[in-house]
Coordinates of N, CA and C and ligand atoms in Angstrom, one line a residue:
X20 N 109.3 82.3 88.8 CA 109.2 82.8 87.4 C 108.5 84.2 87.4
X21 N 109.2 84.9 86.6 CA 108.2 86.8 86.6 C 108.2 86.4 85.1
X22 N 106.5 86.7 84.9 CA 106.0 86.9 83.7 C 105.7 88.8 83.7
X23 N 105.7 88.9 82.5 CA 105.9 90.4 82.1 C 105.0 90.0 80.5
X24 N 103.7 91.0 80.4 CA 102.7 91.2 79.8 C 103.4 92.0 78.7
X25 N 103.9 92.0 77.2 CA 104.4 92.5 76.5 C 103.5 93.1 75.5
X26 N 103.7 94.6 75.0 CA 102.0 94.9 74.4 C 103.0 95.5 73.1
X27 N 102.9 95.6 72.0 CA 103.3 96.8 70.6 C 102.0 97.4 70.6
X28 N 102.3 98.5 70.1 CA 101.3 99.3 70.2 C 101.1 99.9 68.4
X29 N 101.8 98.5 67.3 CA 101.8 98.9 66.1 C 100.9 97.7 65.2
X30 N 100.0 97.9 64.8 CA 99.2 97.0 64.0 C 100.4 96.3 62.8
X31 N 100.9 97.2 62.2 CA 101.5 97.1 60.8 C 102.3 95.8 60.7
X32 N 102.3 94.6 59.5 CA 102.6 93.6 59.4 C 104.6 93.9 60.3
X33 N 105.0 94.3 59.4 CA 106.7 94.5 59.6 C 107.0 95.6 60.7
X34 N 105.8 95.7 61.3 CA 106.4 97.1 62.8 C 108.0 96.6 63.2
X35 N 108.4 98.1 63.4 CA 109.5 98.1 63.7 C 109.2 97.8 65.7
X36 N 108.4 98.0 65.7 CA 107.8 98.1 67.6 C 107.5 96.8 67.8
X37 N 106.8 95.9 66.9 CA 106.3 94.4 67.2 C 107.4 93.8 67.4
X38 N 108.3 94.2 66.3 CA 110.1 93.5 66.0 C 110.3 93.6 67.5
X39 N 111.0 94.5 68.1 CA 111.2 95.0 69.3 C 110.5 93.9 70.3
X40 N 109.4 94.2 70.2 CA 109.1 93.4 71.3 C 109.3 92.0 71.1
X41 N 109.1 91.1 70.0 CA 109.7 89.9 69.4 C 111.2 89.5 70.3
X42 N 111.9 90.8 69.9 CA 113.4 90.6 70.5 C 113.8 90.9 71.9
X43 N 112.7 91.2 72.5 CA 112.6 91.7 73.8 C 112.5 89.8 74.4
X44 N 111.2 89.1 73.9 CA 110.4 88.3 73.9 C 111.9 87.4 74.3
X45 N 112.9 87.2 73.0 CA 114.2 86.5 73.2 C 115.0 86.5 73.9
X46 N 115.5 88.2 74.2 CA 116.4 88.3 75.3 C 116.1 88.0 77.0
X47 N 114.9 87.8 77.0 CA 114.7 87.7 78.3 C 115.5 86.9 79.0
X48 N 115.9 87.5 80.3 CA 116.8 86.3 81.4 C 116.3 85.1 81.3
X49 N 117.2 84.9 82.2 CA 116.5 82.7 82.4 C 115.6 83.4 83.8
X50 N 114.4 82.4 83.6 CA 113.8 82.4 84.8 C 112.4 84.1 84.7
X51 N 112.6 84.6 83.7 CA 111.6 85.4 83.1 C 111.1 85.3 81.7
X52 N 109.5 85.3 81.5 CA 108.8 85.1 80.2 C 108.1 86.6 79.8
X53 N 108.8 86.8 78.8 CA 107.6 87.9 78.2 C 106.9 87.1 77.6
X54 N 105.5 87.5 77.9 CA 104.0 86.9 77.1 C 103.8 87.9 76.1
X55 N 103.7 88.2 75.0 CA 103.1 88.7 73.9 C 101.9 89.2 74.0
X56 N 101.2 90.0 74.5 CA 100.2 90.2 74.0 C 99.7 91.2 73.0
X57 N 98.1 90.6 72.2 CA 97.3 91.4 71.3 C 96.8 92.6 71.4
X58 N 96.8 93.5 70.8 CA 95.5 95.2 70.8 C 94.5 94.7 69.7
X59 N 95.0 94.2 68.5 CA 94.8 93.8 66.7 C 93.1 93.8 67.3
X60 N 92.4 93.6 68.0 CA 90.7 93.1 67.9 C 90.3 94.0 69.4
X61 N 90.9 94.8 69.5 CA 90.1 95.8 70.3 C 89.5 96.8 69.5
X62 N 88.5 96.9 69.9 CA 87.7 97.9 68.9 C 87.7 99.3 69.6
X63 N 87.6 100.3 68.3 CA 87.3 101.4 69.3 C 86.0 102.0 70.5
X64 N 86.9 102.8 71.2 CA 86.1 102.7 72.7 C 85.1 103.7 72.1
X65 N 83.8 102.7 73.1 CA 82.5 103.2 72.7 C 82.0 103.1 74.1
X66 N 81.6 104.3 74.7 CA 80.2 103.6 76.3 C 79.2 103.4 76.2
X67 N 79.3 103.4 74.6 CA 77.3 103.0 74.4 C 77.6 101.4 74.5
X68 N 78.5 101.2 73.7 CA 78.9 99.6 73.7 C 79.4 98.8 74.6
X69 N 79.9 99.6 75.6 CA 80.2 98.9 76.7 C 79.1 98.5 77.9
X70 N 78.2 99.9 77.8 CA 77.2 99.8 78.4 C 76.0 98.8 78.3
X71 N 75.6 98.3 76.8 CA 75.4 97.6 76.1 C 75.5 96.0 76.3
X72 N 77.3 95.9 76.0 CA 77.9 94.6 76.1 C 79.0 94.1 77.4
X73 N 79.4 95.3 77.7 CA 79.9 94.7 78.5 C 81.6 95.2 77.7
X74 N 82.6 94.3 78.7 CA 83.9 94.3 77.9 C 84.1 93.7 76.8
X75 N 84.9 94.2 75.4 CA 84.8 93.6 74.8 C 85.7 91.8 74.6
X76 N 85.7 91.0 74.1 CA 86.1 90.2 74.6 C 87.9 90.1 74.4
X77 N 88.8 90.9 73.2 CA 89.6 90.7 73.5 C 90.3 91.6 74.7
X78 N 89.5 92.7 74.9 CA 89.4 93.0 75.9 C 89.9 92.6 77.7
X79 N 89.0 91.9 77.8 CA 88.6 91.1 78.9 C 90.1 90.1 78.7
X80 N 90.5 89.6 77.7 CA 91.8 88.4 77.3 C 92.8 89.8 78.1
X81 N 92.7 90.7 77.8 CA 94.0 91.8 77.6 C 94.0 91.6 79.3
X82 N 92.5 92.0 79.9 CA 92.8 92.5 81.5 C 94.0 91.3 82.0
X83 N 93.1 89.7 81.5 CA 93.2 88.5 82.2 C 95.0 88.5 82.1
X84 N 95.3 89.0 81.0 CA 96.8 88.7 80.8 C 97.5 89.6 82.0
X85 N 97.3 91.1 82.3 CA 97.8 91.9 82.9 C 97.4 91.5 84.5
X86 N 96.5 91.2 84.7 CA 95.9 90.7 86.1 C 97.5 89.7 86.3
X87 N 97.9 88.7 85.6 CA 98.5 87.9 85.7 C 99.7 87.4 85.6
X88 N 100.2 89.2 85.5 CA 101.5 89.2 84.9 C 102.0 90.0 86.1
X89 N 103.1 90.2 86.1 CA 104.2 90.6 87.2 C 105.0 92.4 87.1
X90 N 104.6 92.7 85.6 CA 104.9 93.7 84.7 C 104.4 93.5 83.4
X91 N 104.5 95.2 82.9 CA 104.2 95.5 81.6 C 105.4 96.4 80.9
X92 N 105.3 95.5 79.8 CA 106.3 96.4 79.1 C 105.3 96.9 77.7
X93 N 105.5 98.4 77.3 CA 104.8 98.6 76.6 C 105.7 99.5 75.4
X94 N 105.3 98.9 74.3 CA 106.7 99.2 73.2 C 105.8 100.1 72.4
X95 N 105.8 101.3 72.5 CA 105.1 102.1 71.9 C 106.1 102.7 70.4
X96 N 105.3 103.2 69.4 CA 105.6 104.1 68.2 C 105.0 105.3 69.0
X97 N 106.0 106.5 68.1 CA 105.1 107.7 68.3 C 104.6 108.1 67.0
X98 N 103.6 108.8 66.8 CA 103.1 109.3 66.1 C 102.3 111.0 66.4
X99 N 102.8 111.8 65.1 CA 102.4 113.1 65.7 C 103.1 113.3 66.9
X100 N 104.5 113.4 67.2 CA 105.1 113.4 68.0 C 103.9 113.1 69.9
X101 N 103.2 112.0 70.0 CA 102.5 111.7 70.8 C 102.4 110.3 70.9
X102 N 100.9 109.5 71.5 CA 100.8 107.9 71.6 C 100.4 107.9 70.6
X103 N 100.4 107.2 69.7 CA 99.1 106.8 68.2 C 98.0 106.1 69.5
X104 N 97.2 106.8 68.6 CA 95.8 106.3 69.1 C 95.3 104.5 69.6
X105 N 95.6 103.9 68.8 CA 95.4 102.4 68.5 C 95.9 101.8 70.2
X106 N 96.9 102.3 70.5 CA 97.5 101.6 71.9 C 96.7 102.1 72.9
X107 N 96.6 104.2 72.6 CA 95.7 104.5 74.0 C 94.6 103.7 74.2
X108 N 93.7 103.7 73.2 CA 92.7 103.3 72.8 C 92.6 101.5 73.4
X109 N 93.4 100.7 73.4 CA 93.7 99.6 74.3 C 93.7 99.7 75.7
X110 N 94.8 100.2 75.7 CA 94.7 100.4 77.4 C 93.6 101.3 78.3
X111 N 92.9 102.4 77.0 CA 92.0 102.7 77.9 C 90.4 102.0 78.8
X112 N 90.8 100.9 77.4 CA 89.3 99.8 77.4 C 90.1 99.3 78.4
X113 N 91.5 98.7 78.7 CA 91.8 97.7 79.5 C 91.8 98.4 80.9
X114 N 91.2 99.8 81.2 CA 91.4 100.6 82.7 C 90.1 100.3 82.8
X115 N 89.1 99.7 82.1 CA 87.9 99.8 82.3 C 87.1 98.8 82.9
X116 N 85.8 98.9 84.5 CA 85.7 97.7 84.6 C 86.7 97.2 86.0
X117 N 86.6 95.7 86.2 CA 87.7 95.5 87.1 C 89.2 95.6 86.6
X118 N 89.8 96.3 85.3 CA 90.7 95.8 84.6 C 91.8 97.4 85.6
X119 N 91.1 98.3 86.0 CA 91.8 99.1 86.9 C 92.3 98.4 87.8
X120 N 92.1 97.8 88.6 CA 92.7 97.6 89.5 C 94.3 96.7 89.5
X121 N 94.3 96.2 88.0 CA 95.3 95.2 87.6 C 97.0 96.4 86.9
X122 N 96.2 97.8 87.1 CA 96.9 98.5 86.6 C 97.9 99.0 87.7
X123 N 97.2 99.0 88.9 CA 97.5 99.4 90.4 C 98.7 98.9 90.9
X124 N 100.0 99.8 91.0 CA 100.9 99.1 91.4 C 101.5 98.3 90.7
X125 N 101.5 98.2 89.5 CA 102.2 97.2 88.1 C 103.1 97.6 87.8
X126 N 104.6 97.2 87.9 CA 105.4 97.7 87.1 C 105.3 97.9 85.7
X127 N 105.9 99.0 85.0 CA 105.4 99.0 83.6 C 107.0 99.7 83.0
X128 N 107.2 99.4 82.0 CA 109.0 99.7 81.1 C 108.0 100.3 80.0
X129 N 108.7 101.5 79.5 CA 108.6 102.0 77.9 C 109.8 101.7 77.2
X130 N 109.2 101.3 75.4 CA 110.4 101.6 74.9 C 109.9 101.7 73.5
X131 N 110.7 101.8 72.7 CA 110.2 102.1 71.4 C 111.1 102.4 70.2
X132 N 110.7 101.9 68.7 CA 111.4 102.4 67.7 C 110.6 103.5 67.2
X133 N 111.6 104.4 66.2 CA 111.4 104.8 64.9 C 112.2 105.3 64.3
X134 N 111.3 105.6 62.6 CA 112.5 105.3 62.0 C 113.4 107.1 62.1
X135 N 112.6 108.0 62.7 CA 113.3 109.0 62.5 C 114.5 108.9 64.1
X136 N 115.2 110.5 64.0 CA 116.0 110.5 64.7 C 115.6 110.8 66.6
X137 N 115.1 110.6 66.9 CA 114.7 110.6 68.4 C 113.5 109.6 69.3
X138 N 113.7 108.3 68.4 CA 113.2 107.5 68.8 C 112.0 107.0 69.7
X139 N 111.5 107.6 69.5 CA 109.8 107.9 70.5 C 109.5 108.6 72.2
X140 N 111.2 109.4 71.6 CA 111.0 110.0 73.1 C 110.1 110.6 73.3
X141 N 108.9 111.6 72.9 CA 108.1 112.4 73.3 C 106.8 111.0 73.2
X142 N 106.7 110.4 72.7 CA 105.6 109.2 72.4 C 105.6 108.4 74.6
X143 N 107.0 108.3 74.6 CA 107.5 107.8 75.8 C 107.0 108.8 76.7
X144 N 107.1 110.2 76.7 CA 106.9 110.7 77.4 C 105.6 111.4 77.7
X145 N 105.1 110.7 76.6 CA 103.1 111.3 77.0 C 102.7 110.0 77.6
X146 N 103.1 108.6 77.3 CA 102.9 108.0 78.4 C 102.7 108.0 79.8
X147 N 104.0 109.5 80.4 CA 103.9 109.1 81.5 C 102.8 109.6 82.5
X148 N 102.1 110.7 82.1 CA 100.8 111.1 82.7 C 100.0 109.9 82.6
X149 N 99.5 109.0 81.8 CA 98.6 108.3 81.6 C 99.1 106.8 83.0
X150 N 100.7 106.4 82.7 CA 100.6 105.4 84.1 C 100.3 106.2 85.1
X151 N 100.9 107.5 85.1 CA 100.6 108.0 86.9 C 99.0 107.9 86.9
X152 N 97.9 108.2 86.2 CA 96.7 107.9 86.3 C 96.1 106.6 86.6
X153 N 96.8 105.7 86.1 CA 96.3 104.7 86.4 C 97.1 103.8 87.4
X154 N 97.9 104.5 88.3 CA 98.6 104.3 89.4 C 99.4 103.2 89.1
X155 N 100.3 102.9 88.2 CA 101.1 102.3 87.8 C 102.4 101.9 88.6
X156 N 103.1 101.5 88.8 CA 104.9 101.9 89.7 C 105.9 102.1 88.1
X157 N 105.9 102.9 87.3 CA 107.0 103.3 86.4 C 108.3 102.6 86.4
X158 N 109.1 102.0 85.6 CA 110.8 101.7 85.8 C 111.2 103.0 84.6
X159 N 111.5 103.8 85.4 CA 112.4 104.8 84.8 C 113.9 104.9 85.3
X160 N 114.5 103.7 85.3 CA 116.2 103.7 85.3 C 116.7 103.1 84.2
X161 N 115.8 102.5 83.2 CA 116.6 102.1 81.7 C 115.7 103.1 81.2
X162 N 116.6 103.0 79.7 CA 116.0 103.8 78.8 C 115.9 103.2 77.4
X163 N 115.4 103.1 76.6 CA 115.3 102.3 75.1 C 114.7 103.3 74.2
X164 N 115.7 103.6 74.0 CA 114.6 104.5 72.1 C 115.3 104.2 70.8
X165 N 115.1 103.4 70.2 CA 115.7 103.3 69.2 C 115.6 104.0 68.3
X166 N 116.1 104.5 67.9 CA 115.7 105.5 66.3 C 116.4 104.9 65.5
X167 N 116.3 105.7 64.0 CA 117.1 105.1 62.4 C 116.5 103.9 62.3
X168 N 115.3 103.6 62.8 CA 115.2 102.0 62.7 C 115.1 101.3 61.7
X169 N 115.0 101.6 60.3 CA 115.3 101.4 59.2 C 116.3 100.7 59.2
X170 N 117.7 101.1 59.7 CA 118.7 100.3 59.5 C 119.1 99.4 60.6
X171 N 117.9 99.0 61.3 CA 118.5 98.2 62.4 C 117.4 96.9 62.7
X172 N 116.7 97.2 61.7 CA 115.9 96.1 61.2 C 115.7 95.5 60.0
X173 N 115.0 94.2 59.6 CA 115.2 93.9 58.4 C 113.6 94.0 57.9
X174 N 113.4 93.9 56.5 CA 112.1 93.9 56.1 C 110.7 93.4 56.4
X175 N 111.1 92.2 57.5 CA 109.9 91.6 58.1 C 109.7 92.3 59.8
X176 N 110.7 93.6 59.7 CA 110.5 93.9 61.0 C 111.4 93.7 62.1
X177 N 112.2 92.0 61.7 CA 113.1 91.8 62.7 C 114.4 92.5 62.7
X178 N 115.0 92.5 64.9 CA 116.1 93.3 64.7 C 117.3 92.6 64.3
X179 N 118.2 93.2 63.1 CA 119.1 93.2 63.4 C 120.3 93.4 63.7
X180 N 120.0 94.4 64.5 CA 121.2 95.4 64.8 C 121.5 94.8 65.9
X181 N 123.6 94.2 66.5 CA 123.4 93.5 67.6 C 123.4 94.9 68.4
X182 N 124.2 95.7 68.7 CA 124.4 96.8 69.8 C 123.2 97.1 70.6
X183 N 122.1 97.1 69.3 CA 120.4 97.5 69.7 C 120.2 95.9 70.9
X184 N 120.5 94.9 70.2 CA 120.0 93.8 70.8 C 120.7 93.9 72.4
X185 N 121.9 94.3 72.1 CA 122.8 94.2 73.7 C 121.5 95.3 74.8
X186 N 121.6 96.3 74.1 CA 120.9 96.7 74.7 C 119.8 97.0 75.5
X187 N 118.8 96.1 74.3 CA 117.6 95.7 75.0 C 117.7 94.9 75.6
X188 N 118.6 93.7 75.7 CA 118.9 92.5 77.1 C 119.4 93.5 78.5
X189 N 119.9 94.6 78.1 CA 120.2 95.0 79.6 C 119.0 95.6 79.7
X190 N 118.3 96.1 79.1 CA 116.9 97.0 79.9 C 116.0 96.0 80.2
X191 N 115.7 94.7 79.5 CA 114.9 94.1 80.4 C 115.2 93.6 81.4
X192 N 116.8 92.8 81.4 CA 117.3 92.1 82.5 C 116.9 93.2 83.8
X193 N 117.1 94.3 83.5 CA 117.0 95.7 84.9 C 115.9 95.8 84.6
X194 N 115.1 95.5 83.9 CA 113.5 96.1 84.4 C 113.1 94.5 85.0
X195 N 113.6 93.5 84.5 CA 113.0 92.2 85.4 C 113.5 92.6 86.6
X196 N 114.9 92.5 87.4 CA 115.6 92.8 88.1 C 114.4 93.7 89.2
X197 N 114.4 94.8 88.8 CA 113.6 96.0 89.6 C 112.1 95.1 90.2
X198 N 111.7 94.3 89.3 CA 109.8 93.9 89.4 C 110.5 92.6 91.0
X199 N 111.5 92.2 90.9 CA 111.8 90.6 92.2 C 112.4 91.4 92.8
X200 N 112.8 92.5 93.0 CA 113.9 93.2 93.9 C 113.1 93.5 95.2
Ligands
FNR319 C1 104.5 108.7 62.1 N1 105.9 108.6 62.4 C2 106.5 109.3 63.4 N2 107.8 109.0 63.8 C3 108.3 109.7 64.8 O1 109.4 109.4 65.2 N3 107.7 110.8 65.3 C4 106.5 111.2 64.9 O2 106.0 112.2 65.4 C5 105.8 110.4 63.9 N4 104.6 110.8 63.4 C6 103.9 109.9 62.7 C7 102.5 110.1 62.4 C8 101.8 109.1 61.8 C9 100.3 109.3 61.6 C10 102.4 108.0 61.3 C11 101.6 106.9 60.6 C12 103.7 107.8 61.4 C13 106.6 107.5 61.7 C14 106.5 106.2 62.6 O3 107.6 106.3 63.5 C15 106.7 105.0 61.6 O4 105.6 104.9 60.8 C16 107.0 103.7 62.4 O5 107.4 102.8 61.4 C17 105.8 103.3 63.2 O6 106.1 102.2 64.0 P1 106.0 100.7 63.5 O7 104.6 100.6 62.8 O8 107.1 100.4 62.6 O9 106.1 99.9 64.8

């Protein structure tokens, strides 16, 4: 079984990015689980606070998930043609601590909606400095950007565009593929 640590990187009830990962969550092959996980209760990074307390606790939930997982798939929005803050801000608590070393060598897939027309390519692509820092192993042979996502989701978020769906089953199936290969 390859479990794969699934992150949105969008708080908002009806994200178009949570949807995504939802449907990511479905299409998985037989024999692979994306796990879901939370940012919602990470707080912002503080080193007085860490220094302080220590990790915070959902925190420390985030390492234990990625420690434990086989891959990361990370469904970012862009914002300000860059990462919205809310996700760096996760993952940077989650490099912190022994939670580095879980980064080390992890496969990790980008992908992402929005609603305009270029679908989080530059959001995807400030990511990529940030895995080479945390020595990540990248799957850059699929690609996923959805744009227009307005019309390819419904009001609670979910997708329903099938083409979109075909083709997030082939990017995970090839990004599971790549993590057992
Ligand atoms: C945006 N949005 C946006 N979209 C985009 O494609 N490129 C961009 O640079 C930006 N910039 C931006 C800045 C800020 C501050 C916000 C709040 C939004 C729009 C964004 O893609 C849209 O709000 C999505 O719906 C966000 O993703 P979720 O929440 O639907 O997952």
């Amino acid at each position: 079984m390859t479990t794969i640590l699934g992150l949105s990187g969008s708080l908002r009830r009806a994200s178009f990015n949570a949807g995504l990962l939802r449907a990511a969550v479905e299409v998985a092959p037989e024999g692979v689980t994306i796990a879901p996980g939370s940012i919602r209760d990470v707080p912002l990074y503080d080193a007085d606070l860490e220094a302080a307390e220590g990790l915070p606790p959902a925190v420390r939930t985030l390492q234990r998930q990625l420690r434990e997982a086989d891959g990361l798939l990370l469904v970012t929005p862009e914002y300000n043609n860059g990462i919205p803050g809310v996700f760096k801000n996760a993952i940077d608590w989650m490099s912190r601590g022994p939670g580095l070393k879980a980064f080390v060598g992890k496969p990790v897939a980008l992908l992402g909606a929005s609603p305009g027309g270029f679908g989080t390519v530059l959001a995807q692509n400030g990511w990529l400095p940030v895995l080479r820092t945390l020595r990540t192993r990248p799957w850059l042979e699929g690609r996923m950007l959805v744009s227009r996502a307005g019309s390819h989701f419904d009001a609670d978020g979910d997708l329903t565009d099938e083409e979109t769906r075909k083709a997030l089953t082939e990017f995970v199936a090839g990004f599971a593929e790549s993590i057992t290969a």
